[in-house]
PDB file of C-alpha atoms in Angstrom:
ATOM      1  CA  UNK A  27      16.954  30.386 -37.524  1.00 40.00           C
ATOM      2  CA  UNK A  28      16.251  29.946 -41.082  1.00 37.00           C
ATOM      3  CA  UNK A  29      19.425  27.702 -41.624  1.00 40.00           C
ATOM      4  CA  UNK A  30      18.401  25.720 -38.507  1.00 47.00           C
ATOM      5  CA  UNK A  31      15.075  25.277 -40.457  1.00 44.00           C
ATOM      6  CA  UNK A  32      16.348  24.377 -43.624  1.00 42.00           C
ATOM      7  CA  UNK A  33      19.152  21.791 -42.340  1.00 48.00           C
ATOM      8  CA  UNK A  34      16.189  19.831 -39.845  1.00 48.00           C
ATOM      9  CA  UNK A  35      14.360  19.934 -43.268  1.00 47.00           C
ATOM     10  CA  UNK A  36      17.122  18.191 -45.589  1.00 48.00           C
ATOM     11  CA  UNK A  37      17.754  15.853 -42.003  1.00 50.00           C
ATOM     12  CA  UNK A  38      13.955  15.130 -42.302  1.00 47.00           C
ATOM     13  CA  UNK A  39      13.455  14.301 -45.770  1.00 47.00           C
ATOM     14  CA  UNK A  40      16.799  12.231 -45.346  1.00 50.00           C
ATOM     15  CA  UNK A  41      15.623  10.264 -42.535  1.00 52.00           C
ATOM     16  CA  UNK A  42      11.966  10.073 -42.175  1.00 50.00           C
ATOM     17  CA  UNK A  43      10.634   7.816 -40.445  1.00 50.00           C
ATOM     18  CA  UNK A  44       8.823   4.876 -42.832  1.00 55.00           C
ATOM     19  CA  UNK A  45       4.464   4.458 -42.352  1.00 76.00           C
ATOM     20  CA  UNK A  46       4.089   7.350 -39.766  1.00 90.00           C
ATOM     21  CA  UNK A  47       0.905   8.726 -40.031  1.00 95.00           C
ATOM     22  CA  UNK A  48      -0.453  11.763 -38.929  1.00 97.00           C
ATOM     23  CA  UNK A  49      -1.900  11.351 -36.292  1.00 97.00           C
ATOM     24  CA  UNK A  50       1.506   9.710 -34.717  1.00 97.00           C
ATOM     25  CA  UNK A  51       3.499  12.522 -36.068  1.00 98.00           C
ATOM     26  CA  UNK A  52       1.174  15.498 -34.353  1.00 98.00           C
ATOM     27  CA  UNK A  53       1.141  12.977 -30.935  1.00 98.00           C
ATOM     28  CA  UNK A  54       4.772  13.057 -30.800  1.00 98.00           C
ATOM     29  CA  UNK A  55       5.412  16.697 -32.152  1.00 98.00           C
ATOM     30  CA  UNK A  56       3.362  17.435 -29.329  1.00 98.00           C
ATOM     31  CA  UNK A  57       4.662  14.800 -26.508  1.00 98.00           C
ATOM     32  CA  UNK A  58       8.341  16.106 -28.002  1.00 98.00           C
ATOM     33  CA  UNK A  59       7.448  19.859 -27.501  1.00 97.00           C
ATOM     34  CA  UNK A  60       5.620  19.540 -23.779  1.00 97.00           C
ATOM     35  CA  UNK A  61       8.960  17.247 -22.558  1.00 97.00           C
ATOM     36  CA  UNK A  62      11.416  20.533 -24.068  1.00 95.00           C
ATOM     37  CA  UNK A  63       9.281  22.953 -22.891  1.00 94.00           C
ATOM     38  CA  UNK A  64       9.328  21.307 -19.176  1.00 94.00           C
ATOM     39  CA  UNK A  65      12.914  20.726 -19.302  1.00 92.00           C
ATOM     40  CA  UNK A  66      14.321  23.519 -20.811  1.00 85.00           C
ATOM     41  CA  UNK A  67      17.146  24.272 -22.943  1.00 73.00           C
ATOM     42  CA  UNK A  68      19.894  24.230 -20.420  1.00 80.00           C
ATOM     43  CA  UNK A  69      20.524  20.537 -20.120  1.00 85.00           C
ATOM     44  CA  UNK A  70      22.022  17.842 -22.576  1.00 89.00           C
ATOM     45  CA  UNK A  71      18.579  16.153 -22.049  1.00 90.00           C
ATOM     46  CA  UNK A  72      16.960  19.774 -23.265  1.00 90.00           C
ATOM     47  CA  UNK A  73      18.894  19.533 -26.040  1.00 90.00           C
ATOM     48  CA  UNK A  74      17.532  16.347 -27.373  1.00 93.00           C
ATOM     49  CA  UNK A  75      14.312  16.928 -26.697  1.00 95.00           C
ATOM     50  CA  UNK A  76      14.447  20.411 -28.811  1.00 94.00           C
ATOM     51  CA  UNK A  77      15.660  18.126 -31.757  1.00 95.00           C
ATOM     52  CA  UNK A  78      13.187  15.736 -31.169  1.00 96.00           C
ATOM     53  CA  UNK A  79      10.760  18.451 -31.292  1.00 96.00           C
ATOM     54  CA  UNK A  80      11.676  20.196 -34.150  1.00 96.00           C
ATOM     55  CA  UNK A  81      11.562  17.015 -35.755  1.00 97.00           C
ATOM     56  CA  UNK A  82       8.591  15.890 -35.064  1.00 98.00           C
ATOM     57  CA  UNK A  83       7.116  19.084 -36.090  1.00 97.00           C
ATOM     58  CA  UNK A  84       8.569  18.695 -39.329  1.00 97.00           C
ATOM     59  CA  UNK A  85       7.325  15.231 -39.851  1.00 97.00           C
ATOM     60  CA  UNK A  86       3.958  16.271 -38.606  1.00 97.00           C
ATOM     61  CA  UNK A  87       3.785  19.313 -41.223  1.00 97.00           C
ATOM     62  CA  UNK A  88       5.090  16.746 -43.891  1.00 96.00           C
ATOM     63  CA  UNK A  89       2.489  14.080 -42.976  1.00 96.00           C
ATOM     64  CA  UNK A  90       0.050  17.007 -43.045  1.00 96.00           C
ATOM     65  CA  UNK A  91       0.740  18.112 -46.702  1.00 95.00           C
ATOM     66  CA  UNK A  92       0.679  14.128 -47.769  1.00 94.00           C
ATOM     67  CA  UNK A  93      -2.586  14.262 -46.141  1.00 94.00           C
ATOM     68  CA  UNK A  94      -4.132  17.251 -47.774  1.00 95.00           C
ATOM     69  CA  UNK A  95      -4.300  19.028 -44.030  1.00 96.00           C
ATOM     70  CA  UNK A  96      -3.747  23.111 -44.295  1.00 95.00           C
ATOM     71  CA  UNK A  97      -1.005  24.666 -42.741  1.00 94.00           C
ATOM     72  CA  UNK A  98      -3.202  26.141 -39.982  1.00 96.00           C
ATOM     73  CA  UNK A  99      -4.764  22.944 -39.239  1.00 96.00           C
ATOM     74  CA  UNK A 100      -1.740  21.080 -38.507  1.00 97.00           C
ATOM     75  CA  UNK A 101      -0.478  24.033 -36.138  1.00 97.00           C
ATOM     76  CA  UNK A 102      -3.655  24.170 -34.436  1.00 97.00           C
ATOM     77  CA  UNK A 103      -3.167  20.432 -33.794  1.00 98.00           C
ATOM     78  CA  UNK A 104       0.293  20.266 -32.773  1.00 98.00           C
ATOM     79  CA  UNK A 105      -1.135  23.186 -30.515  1.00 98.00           C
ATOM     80  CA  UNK A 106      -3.799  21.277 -28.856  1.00 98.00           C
ATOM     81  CA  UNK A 107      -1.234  18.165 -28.475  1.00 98.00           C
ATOM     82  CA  UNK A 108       1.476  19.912 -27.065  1.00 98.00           C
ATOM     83  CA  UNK A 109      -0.982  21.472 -24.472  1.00 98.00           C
ATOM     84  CA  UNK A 110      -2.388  17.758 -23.505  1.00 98.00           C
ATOM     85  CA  UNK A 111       0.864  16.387 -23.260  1.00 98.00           C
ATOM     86  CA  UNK A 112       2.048  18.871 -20.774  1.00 98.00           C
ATOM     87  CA  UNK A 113      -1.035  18.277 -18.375  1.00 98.00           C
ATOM     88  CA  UNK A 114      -0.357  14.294 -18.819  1.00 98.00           C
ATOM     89  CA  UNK A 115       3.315  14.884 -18.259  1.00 97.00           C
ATOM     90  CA  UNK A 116       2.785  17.388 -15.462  1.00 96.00           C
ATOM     91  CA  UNK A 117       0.550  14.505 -14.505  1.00 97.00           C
ATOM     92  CA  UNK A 118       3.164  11.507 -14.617  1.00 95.00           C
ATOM     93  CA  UNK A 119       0.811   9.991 -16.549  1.00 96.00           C
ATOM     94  CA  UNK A 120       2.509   6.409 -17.067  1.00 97.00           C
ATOM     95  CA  UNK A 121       0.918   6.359 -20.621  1.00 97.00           C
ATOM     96  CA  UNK A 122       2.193   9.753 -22.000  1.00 97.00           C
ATOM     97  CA  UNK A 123       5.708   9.150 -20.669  1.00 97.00           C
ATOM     98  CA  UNK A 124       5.958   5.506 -22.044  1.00 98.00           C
ATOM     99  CA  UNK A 125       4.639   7.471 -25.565  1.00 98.00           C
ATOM    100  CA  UNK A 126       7.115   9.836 -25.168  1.00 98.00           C
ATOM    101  CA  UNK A 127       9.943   7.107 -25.177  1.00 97.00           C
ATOM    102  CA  UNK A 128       8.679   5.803 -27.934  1.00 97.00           C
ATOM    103  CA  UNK A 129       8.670   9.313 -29.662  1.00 98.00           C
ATOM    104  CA  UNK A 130      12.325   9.603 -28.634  1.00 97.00           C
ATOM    105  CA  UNK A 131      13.112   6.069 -29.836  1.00 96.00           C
ATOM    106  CA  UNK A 132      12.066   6.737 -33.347  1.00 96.00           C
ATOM    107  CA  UNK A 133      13.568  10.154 -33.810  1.00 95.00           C
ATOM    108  CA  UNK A 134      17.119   9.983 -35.524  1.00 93.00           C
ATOM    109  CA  UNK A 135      20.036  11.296 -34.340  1.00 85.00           C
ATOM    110  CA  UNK A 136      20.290  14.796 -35.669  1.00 75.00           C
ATOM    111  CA  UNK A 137      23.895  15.781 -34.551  1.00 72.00           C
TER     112      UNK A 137
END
């Protein structure tokens, strides 16, 4: 676990994505984390969406440090997007599944 945490960390400061802010990174961290949690682990598409996640997450704790935020702020609101974007997903919510692609789009390839 720890090596998987350390390696998406060197990936992340490697590959970051350029002007995100905050509030982007916790919206996709949590978009990213709904979609894996939905699909599961099981399926190539799982898979992807686990990196994506942990990704975002990163980039959301990084954005938070840059922006002063404590460490139990950012979790709390990765928590409350993650729980949004799985009653919009749940939903079908055109809007949160368009966000999500964009979320995917951005996130680089991690294999």
């Amino acid at each position: 676990m720890f090596a998987t945490l350390a390696f998406a960390s060197l990936m992340l400061m490697q590959q970051a994505p350029a002007a995100v802010s905050y509030e982007e990174a916790v919206r996709c961290a949590g978009l990213t984390q709904a979609a894996s949690e939905l699909e599961g682990g099981e399926s190539d598409e799982g898979g992807k969406l686990y990196d994506a996640a942990l990704y975002w997450s990163l980039t959301a704790i990084q954005a938070g440090t840059t922006a002063g935020r404590p460490g139990r702020t950012v979790d709390a609101d990765q928590t409350r997007a993650r729980i949004e974007a799985v009653r919009q997903l749940n939903a079908d919510a055109p809007a949160a599944r368009t966000a999500l692609q964009r979320c995917l789009h951005r996130t680089p390839n991690l294999d």
